[in-house]
Short mmCIF file of C-alpha atoms in Angstrom, two decimals:
data_model
loop_
_atom_site.label_atom_id
_atom_site.label_comp_id
_atom_site.label_asym_id
_atom_site.label_seq_id
_atom_site.Cartn_x
_atom_site.Cartn_y
_atom_site.Cartn_z
CA UNK A 11 97.84 121.38 82.87
CA UNK A 12 95.03 121.28 85.45
CA UNK A 13 95.80 121.90 89.16
CA UNK A 14 95.13 118.28 90.14
CA UNK A 15 97.61 117.05 87.56
CA UNK A 16 100.18 119.64 88.78
CA UNK A 17 99.75 118.45 92.35
CA UNK A 18 100.18 114.84 91.21
CA UNK A 19 103.29 115.78 89.24
CA UNK A 20 104.84 117.42 92.30
CA UNK A 21 104.02 114.35 94.39
CA UNK A 22 105.45 111.90 91.87
CA UNK A 23 108.52 114.08 91.24
CA UNK A 24 109.30 114.26 94.94
CA UNK A 25 108.85 110.53 95.54
CA UNK A 26 109.98 108.91 92.30
CA UNK A 27 113.60 110.08 92.19
CA UNK A 28 114.72 107.28 89.87
CA UNK A 29 111.73 106.23 87.80
CA UNK A 30 108.16 107.16 86.98
CA UNK A 31 105.67 104.30 86.79
CA UNK A 32 102.49 104.56 84.72
CA UNK A 33 99.76 101.92 84.74
CA UNK A 34 97.91 101.55 81.43
CA UNK A 35 94.66 99.75 80.61
CA UNK A 36 96.02 97.39 77.95
CA UNK A 37 93.92 95.28 75.60
CA UNK A 38 91.49 93.99 78.23
CA UNK A 39 89.69 97.21 79.09
CA UNK A 40 86.50 96.35 77.16
CA UNK A 41 86.49 92.80 78.54
CA UNK A 42 86.30 94.31 82.04
CA UNK A 43 83.22 96.45 81.36
CA UNK A 44 80.93 97.51 83.03
CA UNK A 45 83.51 98.11 85.80
CA UNK A 46 85.91 100.01 83.53
CA UNK A 47 83.19 102.38 82.33
CA UNK A 48 83.93 104.43 85.44
CA UNK A 49 87.53 103.56 86.36
CA UNK A 50 90.84 102.53 84.84
CA UNK A 51 91.82 98.85 85.03
CA UNK A 52 94.28 99.80 87.79
CA UNK A 53 91.41 100.77 90.12
CA UNK A 54 89.79 97.30 90.08
CA UNK A 55 89.79 95.66 93.50
CA UNK A 56 90.71 91.98 93.61
CA UNK A 57 91.97 90.27 96.75
CA UNK A 58 92.26 92.95 99.44
CA UNK A 59 93.85 95.77 97.46
CA UNK A 60 93.20 97.47 94.14
CA UNK A 61 95.63 96.62 91.35
CA UNK A 62 97.20 100.06 91.74
CA UNK A 63 97.69 99.57 95.48
CA UNK A 64 99.39 96.23 94.83
CA UNK A 65 101.85 97.69 92.33
CA UNK A 66 102.65 100.66 94.57
CA UNK A 67 103.41 98.38 97.51
CA UNK A 68 105.69 96.16 95.44
CA UNK A 69 107.44 99.04 93.67
CA UNK A 70 107.64 101.40 96.64
CA UNK A 71 106.53 104.28 94.40
CA UNK A 72 103.35 106.12 93.55
CA UNK A 73 101.86 105.55 90.09
CA UNK A 74 99.66 107.43 87.65
CA UNK A 75 97.40 106.21 84.86
CA UNK A 76 97.07 106.08 81.10
CA UNK A 77 93.41 105.40 80.43
CA UNK A 78 90.44 106.51 78.30
CA UNK A 79 90.39 110.23 77.59
CA UNK A 80 87.06 110.82 79.37
CA UNK A 81 88.49 109.27 82.57
CA UNK A 82 91.82 111.11 82.43
CA UNK A 83 90.64 114.22 84.29
CA UNK A 84 89.85 112.13 87.37
CA UNK A 85 92.74 109.71 86.79
CA UNK A 86 95.53 111.80 85.20
CA UNK A 87 98.79 110.58 83.76
CA UNK A 88 102.06 112.20 84.77
CA UNK A 89 104.86 111.68 82.26
CA UNK A 90 108.44 112.49 83.24
CA UNK A 91 111.69 112.21 81.31
CA UNK A 92 112.00 108.46 81.94
CA UNK A 93 108.99 106.21 82.45
CA UNK A 94 108.07 102.59 82.83
CA UNK A 95 104.65 101.69 81.45
CA UNK A 96 102.94 98.76 83.22
CA UNK A 97 99.99 96.79 81.90
CA UNK A 98 97.49 97.03 84.76
CA UNK A 99 95.80 93.73 83.90
CA UNK A 100 98.84 91.90 85.31
CA UNK A 101 99.10 91.56 89.08
CA UNK A 102 102.56 92.02 90.61
CA UNK A 103 104.60 89.45 92.47
CA UNK A 104 108.14 89.48 93.87
CA UNK A 105 109.85 88.29 90.70
CA UNK A 106 107.86 90.42 88.27
CA UNK A 107 108.15 93.61 90.32
CA UNK A 108 111.94 93.22 90.54
CA UNK A 109 112.14 92.75 86.77
CA UNK A 110 110.03 95.88 86.27
CA UNK A 111 112.23 97.90 88.64
CA UNK A 112 115.34 96.76 86.74
CA UNK A 113 114.06 97.67 83.27
CA UNK A 114 116.46 99.78 81.21
CA UNK A 115 116.10 101.82 78.04
CA UNK A 116 114.70 99.91 75.06
CA UNK A 117 113.71 96.91 77.17
CA UNK A 118 110.25 95.35 77.45
CA UNK A 119 108.81 92.43 79.42
CA UNK A 120 106.37 90.18 77.60
CA UNK A 121 104.21 87.22 78.59
CA UNK A 122 103.57 85.43 75.33
CA UNK A 123 102.10 88.01 72.95
CA UNK A 124 101.09 90.41 75.70
CA UNK A 125 103.35 93.20 76.92
CA UNK A 126 103.61 93.48 80.71
CA UNK A 127 105.92 96.49 81.00
CA UNK A 128 108.30 98.59 78.93
CA UNK A 129 110.70 101.48 79.34
CA UNK A 130 110.03 104.73 77.49
CA UNK A 131 110.92 108.40 77.63
CA UNK A 132 109.15 111.66 76.92
CA UNK A 133 110.88 112.13 73.54
CA UNK A 134 109.43 108.93 72.03
CA UNK A 135 106.43 109.61 69.82
CA UNK A 136 105.82 105.91 69.19
CA UNK A 137 106.96 102.64 70.71
CA UNK A 138 108.23 100.06 68.24
CA UNK A 139 108.85 96.79 70.05
CA UNK A 140 110.84 95.52 67.06
CA UNK A 141 113.61 97.85 68.26
CA UNK A 142 113.36 96.66 71.87
CA UNK A 143 115.14 93.91 73.73
CA UNK A 144 112.27 91.55 74.63
CA UNK A 145 112.48 89.85 78.03
CA UNK A 146 110.11 86.89 78.27
CA UNK A 147 108.46 86.42 81.66
CA UNK A 148 108.33 82.65 82.03
CA UNK A 149 106.97 82.30 85.56
CA UNK A 150 103.30 82.17 86.51
CA UNK A 151 101.59 85.52 86.81
CA UNK A 152 97.99 86.39 87.55
CA UNK A 153 96.15 88.42 84.92
CA UNK A 154 92.67 89.93 85.16
CA UNK A 155 91.39 89.47 81.61
CA UNK A 156 87.61 89.13 82.05
CA UNK A 157 85.05 90.60 84.42
CA UNK A 158 84.45 87.20 86.00
CA UNK A 159 88.16 86.86 86.82
CA UNK A 160 87.57 89.35 89.62
CA UNK A 161 85.71 86.76 91.70
CA UNK A 162 87.12 83.60 90.07
CA UNK A 163 90.73 84.60 90.90
CA UNK A 164 89.90 86.34 94.16
CA UNK A 165 90.98 83.36 96.29
CA UNK A 166 94.61 83.46 95.17
CA UNK A 167 94.72 87.27 95.03
CA UNK A 168 93.40 87.52 98.58
CA UNK A 169 95.96 85.06 99.93
CA UNK A 170 98.79 86.95 98.24
CA UNK A 171 97.57 90.33 99.50
CA UNK A 172 97.23 88.96 103.02
CA UNK A 173 100.90 87.96 103.02
CA UNK A 174 101.91 91.30 101.52
CA UNK A 175 99.94 93.43 104.00
CA UNK A 176 100.66 91.49 107.20
CA UNK A 177 104.33 90.56 106.73
CA UNK A 178 106.34 91.65 109.75
CA UNK A 179 103.29 93.09 111.50
CA UNK A 180 101.38 92.04 114.63
CA UNK A 181 97.60 91.68 114.61
CA UNK A 182 95.33 93.20 117.21
CA UNK A 183 94.22 90.59 119.74
CA UNK A 184 91.26 88.39 118.82
CA UNK A 185 88.49 89.13 121.36
CA UNK A 186 87.83 86.31 123.82
CA UNK A 187 84.17 86.04 122.77
CA UNK A 188 85.15 85.10 119.20
CA UNK A 189 84.87 81.42 118.26
CA UNK A 190 87.99 80.90 116.17
CA UNK A 191 89.69 78.20 114.10
CA UNK A 192 93.30 78.72 112.96
CA UNK A 193 93.87 82.08 114.69
CA UNK A 194 97.35 82.29 113.15
CA UNK A 195 95.65 83.00 109.80
CA UNK A 196 93.67 85.97 111.12
CA UNK A 197 94.80 89.60 111.08
CA UNK A 198 92.81 92.38 112.76
CA UNK A 199 93.63 96.05 112.21
CA UNK A 200 93.31 98.82 114.79
CA UNK A 201 89.78 99.93 115.62
CA UNK A 202 88.04 96.81 114.30
CA UNK A 203 85.08 95.53 116.33
CA UNK A 204 83.93 91.91 116.52
CA UNK A 205 82.28 89.98 119.31
CA UNK A 206 80.42 86.66 119.50
CA UNK A 207 81.23 85.70 115.92
CA UNK A 208 82.77 82.58 114.38
CA UNK A 209 85.90 82.88 112.23
CA UNK A 210 87.19 79.77 110.43
CA UNK A 211 90.55 80.59 108.89
CA UNK A 212 91.53 76.96 108.29
CA UNK A 213 90.35 77.28 104.68
CA UNK A 214 92.11 80.59 104.05
CA UNK A 215 93.22 83.81 105.75
CA UNK A 216 90.82 86.32 107.25
CA UNK A 217 91.68 90.03 107.17
CA UNK A 218 89.65 92.57 109.15
CA UNK A 219 90.47 96.16 108.26
CA UNK A 220 90.78 99.33 110.27
CA UNK A 221 87.53 100.41 111.98
CA UNK A 222 85.62 97.52 110.38
CA UNK A 223 82.85 95.72 112.26
CA UNK A 224 81.50 92.17 112.29
CA UNK A 225 78.24 91.98 114.22
CA UNK A 226 77.18 89.22 116.58
CA UNK A 227 76.18 85.80 115.32
CA UNK A 228 78.02 86.03 112.00
CA UNK A 229 79.86 82.97 110.68
CA UNK A 230 82.75 83.57 108.30
CA UNK A 231 84.90 81.08 106.44
CA UNK A 232 88.12 82.27 104.81
CA UNK A 233 89.61 83.46 102.62
CA UNK A 234 87.85 86.68 103.55
CA UNK A 235 88.70 90.37 103.59
CA UNK A 236 86.69 93.13 105.27
CA UNK A 237 88.36 96.37 104.26
CA UNK A 238 88.51 99.64 106.17
CA UNK A 239 85.19 100.69 107.76
CA UNK A 240 83.35 97.78 106.16
CA UNK A 241 80.55 96.04 108.06
CA UNK A 242 79.12 92.55 108.31
CA UNK A 243 75.61 92.69 109.74
CA UNK A 244 74.00 90.46 112.37
CA UNK A 245 74.03 86.69 111.83
CA UNK A 246 75.53 86.81 108.34
CA UNK A 247 76.89 83.70 106.61
CA UNK A 248 79.98 84.31 104.50
CA UNK A 249 81.91 81.83 102.38
CA UNK A 250 85.32 82.54 100.81
CA UNK A 251 86.77 83.85 98.76
CA UNK A 252 84.90 87.07 99.52
CA UNK A 253 86.11 90.67 99.64
CA UNK A 254 84.07 93.47 101.17
CA UNK A 255 85.61 96.75 100.04
CA UNK A 256 86.00 99.94 102.08
CA UNK A 257 82.78 101.28 103.64
CA UNK A 258 80.74 98.43 102.11
CA UNK A 259 78.11 96.44 104.01
CA UNK A 260 77.04 92.81 103.67
CA UNK A 261 74.34 90.72 105.33
CA UNK A 262 72.47 87.47 104.71
CA UNK A 263 74.43 84.88 102.72
CA UNK A 264 77.44 85.83 100.59
CA UNK A 265 79.79 83.49 98.75
CA UNK A 266 82.88 84.11 96.58
CA UNK A 267 81.95 87.72 95.80
CA UNK A 268 83.77 91.06 95.56
CA UNK A 269 82.32 94.44 96.52
CA UNK A 270 84.61 97.26 95.37
CA UNK A 271 83.64 99.89 97.94
CA UNK A 272 80.73 101.97 99.29
CA UNK A 273 78.24 99.30 98.23
CA UNK A 274 75.50 97.65 100.27
CA UNK A 275 74.11 94.14 100.32
CA UNK A 276 72.95 94.60 103.88
CA UNK A 277 69.95 92.27 104.21
CA UNK A 278 68.94 88.63 103.93
CA UNK A 279 69.20 87.06 100.50
CA UNK A 280 71.97 85.36 98.54
CA UNK A 281 74.87 86.91 96.60
CA UNK A 282 77.25 84.40 95.06
CA UNK A 283 80.10 84.37 92.51
CA UNK A 284 79.40 88.03 91.88
CA UNK A 285 81.03 91.45 91.62
CA UNK A 286 79.50 94.76 92.68
CA UNK A 287 81.12 98.06 91.74
CA UNK A 288 80.94 101.17 93.91
CA UNK A 289 77.76 102.82 95.22
CA UNK A 290 75.58 99.79 94.47
CA UNK A 291 72.65 98.74 96.64
CA UNK A 292 70.96 95.32 96.76
CA UNK A 293 67.44 95.41 98.20
CA UNK A 294 66.26 93.19 101.05
CA UNK A 295 65.61 89.53 100.25
CA UNK A 296 67.12 89.85 96.78
CA UNK A 297 68.89 86.79 95.35
CA UNK A 298 71.04 85.88 92.42
CA UNK A 299 71.39 82.47 90.82
CA UNK A 300 74.99 81.35 90.37
CA UNK A 301 74.29 77.92 88.85
CA UNK A 302 72.09 76.99 85.90
CA UNK A 303 69.41 74.37 86.48
CA UNK A 304 71.01 72.14 83.85
CA UNK A 305 74.50 72.72 85.34
CA UNK A 306 75.83 73.91 81.98
CA UNK A 307 78.62 76.44 81.46
CA UNK A 308 77.48 80.01 82.14
CA UNK A 309 77.54 82.58 79.36
CA UNK A 310 77.91 86.26 80.19
CA UNK A 311 77.23 89.39 78.15
CA UNK A 312 80.39 90.63 76.42
CA UNK A 313 80.76 94.30 75.53
CA UNK A 314 83.57 93.30 73.16
CA UNK A 315 81.50 91.04 70.92
CA UNK A 316 78.11 92.52 71.89
CA UNK A 317 76.90 88.99 72.44
CA UNK A 318 76.97 86.37 75.15
CA UNK A 319 80.39 84.81 75.70
CA UNK A 320 81.39 81.50 77.27
CA UNK A 321 83.02 81.95 80.68
CA UNK A 322 84.30 78.42 81.20
CA UNK A 323 82.58 78.58 84.60
CA UNK A 324 79.82 76.48 86.08
CA UNK A 325 79.25 79.08 88.81
CA UNK A 326 78.77 82.71 87.81
CA UNK A 327 76.35 85.20 89.30
CA UNK A 328 75.85 88.96 89.03
CA UNK A 329 78.14 91.63 87.55
CA UNK A 330 76.81 95.07 88.58
CA UNK A 331 78.38 98.38 87.56
CA UNK A 332 78.75 101.49 89.71
CA UNK A 333 75.68 103.35 91.02
CA UNK A 334 73.26 100.54 90.08
CA UNK A 335 70.59 99.38 92.50
CA UNK A 336 67.77 96.90 92.85
CA UNK A 337 64.56 96.90 94.90
CA UNK A 338 63.44 94.35 97.47
CA UNK A 339 62.93 90.74 96.39
CA UNK A 340 64.74 91.20 93.08
CA UNK A 341 65.72 87.92 91.39
CA UNK A 342 68.73 87.77 89.09
CA UNK A 343 69.29 84.91 86.65
CA UNK A 344 72.61 83.07 86.44
CA UNK A 345 75.20 85.21 84.69
CA UNK A 346 73.49 88.61 84.74
CA UNK A 347 75.31 91.79 83.73
CA UNK A 348 73.95 95.13 84.93
CA UNK A 349 75.55 98.29 83.61
CA UNK A 350 76.16 101.63 85.33
CA UNK A 351 73.41 103.68 87.05
CA UNK A 352 70.56 101.25 86.49
CA UNK A 353 67.58 100.84 88.80
CA UNK A 354 65.88 97.43 88.81
CA UNK A 355 62.65 96.51 90.61
CA UNK A 356 59.43 94.49 90.38
CA UNK A 357 58.44 90.83 90.20
CA UNK A 358 60.02 88.22 87.94
CA UNK A 359 63.50 87.83 86.51
CA UNK A 360 64.88 90.80 84.56
CA UNK A 361 66.81 89.87 81.43
CA UNK A 362 70.41 88.83 81.98
CA UNK A 363 71.84 91.93 80.32
CA UNK A 364 70.59 95.24 81.69
CA UNK A 365 72.15 98.21 79.89
CA UNK A 366 73.47 101.24 81.75
CA UNK A 367 70.88 103.87 82.76
CA UNK A 368 67.96 101.43 82.61
CA UNK A 369 64.89 101.86 84.83
CA UNK A 370 62.46 98.96 85.31
CA UNK A 371 62.47 95.18 85.53
CA UNK A 372 61.06 91.99 84.06
CA UNK A 373 58.07 93.85 82.60
CA UNK A 374 60.34 96.17 80.64
CA UNK A 375 62.76 99.07 80.89
CA UNK A 376 62.77 102.76 80.15
CA UNK A 377 65.74 105.14 80.13
CA UNK A 378 66.91 106.37 83.53
CA UNK A 379 67.61 110.03 82.75
CA UNK A 380 70.90 111.44 83.96
CA UNK A 381 69.16 114.26 85.84
CA UNK A 382 67.36 111.72 88.03
CA UNK A 383 70.35 109.37 88.30
CA UNK A 384 72.66 112.21 89.36
CA UNK A 385 70.17 113.42 91.94
CA UNK A 386 70.16 109.97 93.54
CA UNK A 387 73.96 109.69 93.36
CA UNK A 388 74.35 113.01 95.18
CA UNK A 389 72.07 111.87 98.00
CA UNK A 390 73.70 108.45 98.32
CA UNK A 391 77.25 109.80 98.34
CA UNK A 392 76.41 112.63 100.74
CA UNK A 393 75.41 109.99 103.31
CA UNK A 394 79.10 109.00 103.35
CA UNK A 395 80.25 112.65 103.33
CA UNK A 396 81.55 112.37 99.76
CA UNK A 397 80.62 114.92 97.11
CA UNK A 398 79.28 113.98 93.70
CA UNK A 399 81.54 116.18 91.59
CA UNK A 400 81.33 117.74 88.15
CA UNK A 401 84.07 115.27 87.21
CA UNK A 402 81.82 112.38 88.24
CA UNK A 403 78.93 113.85 86.28
CA UNK A 404 81.00 114.21 83.11
CA UNK A 405 82.15 110.59 83.34
CA UNK A 406 78.60 109.31 83.76
CA UNK A 407 77.34 111.58 80.96
CA UNK A 408 79.92 109.95 78.69
CA UNK A 409 78.81 106.46 79.76
CA UNK A 410 75.18 107.45 79.14
CA UNK A 411 76.00 108.49 75.56
CA UNK A 412 78.31 105.54 74.91
CA UNK A 413 75.67 103.00 75.98
CA UNK A 414 72.66 104.52 74.19
CA UNK A 415 72.79 101.81 71.52
CA UNK A 416 71.96 99.13 74.10
CA UNK A 417 68.81 100.83 75.38
CA UNK A 418 65.44 100.87 73.68
CA UNK A 419 64.77 104.61 73.64
#
């Protein structure tokens, strides 16, 4: 067992006296690519928190992860004598979390055909649900089943997280220079800075995280979350439901989008109905379309079918995987999927599926070699005092090999 896993085991053993909770990817992992190329389903951010953070708050316990083998070094699983396995595509609520905490041996919770959680122990080689008592969960529950769910369901997830995080707590005072509507729906954490901005929380709650900053002249309409150390630049226009993850930066116009963390869309230009992973950068004056000219349903590249799939949405923008970037004045078509570690630049619209480790634009792509991509990642991450580790390199090397078939070598 590696040292990190040993440390995690000690932590879980000391905290989880009664039960060990393990979040697993479930059947939706491929439907959530490109974001799950570099993280388990549990690490997806929707609302204010990641799915893991939600479950840990509801359960009152730490969790570990059952995920793809190549991710398991960075996201290890700790198995104890008795365990409850939780499908990470389901978001917790009061009723569901209580049912999960009360699970006993040979019991499983299902929603239709999909398992939500089940009890197991370290002596079981296989799980046969035919031998289990099946408990049907009949209430509504939010499930993240497709990549576009991350922004499409962000409104409800953000409202629920706001209640979870702020219950019984007192917000920092709203500065007198702030133009505010519905101040009772605003929560400001310690160290946050905002002056001469407009906050309209009548349409949904606004959460401003620890040490976050909203610069002068910005206008924000909830629901909105600015996570720890995030920034909104001067005179930005933000429509809900938008989440700006930890250490991420937005500027210009942003609508119904989610930035996981450490990503930048810091300049003028439009980002709408979109999701950016970690360590992404959107160049100045770049825009994405989120509505087709003929107003038809948007189709999005599916890694499951290796074709374009119907989303059921009229509005759908850009899905960009970790470490991908675009140059100034980049234009993205409605429903564009960009993989991991791609670099896009030049005039015209690039195609609406850009494979991982692609270098180029509308005039064509070549392969972005890992040696060059890793060099950039090291520089970018060092600016935030975070090391690009051998673990990170091995994950991205795996993604490079796994996605070769999509690139024209």
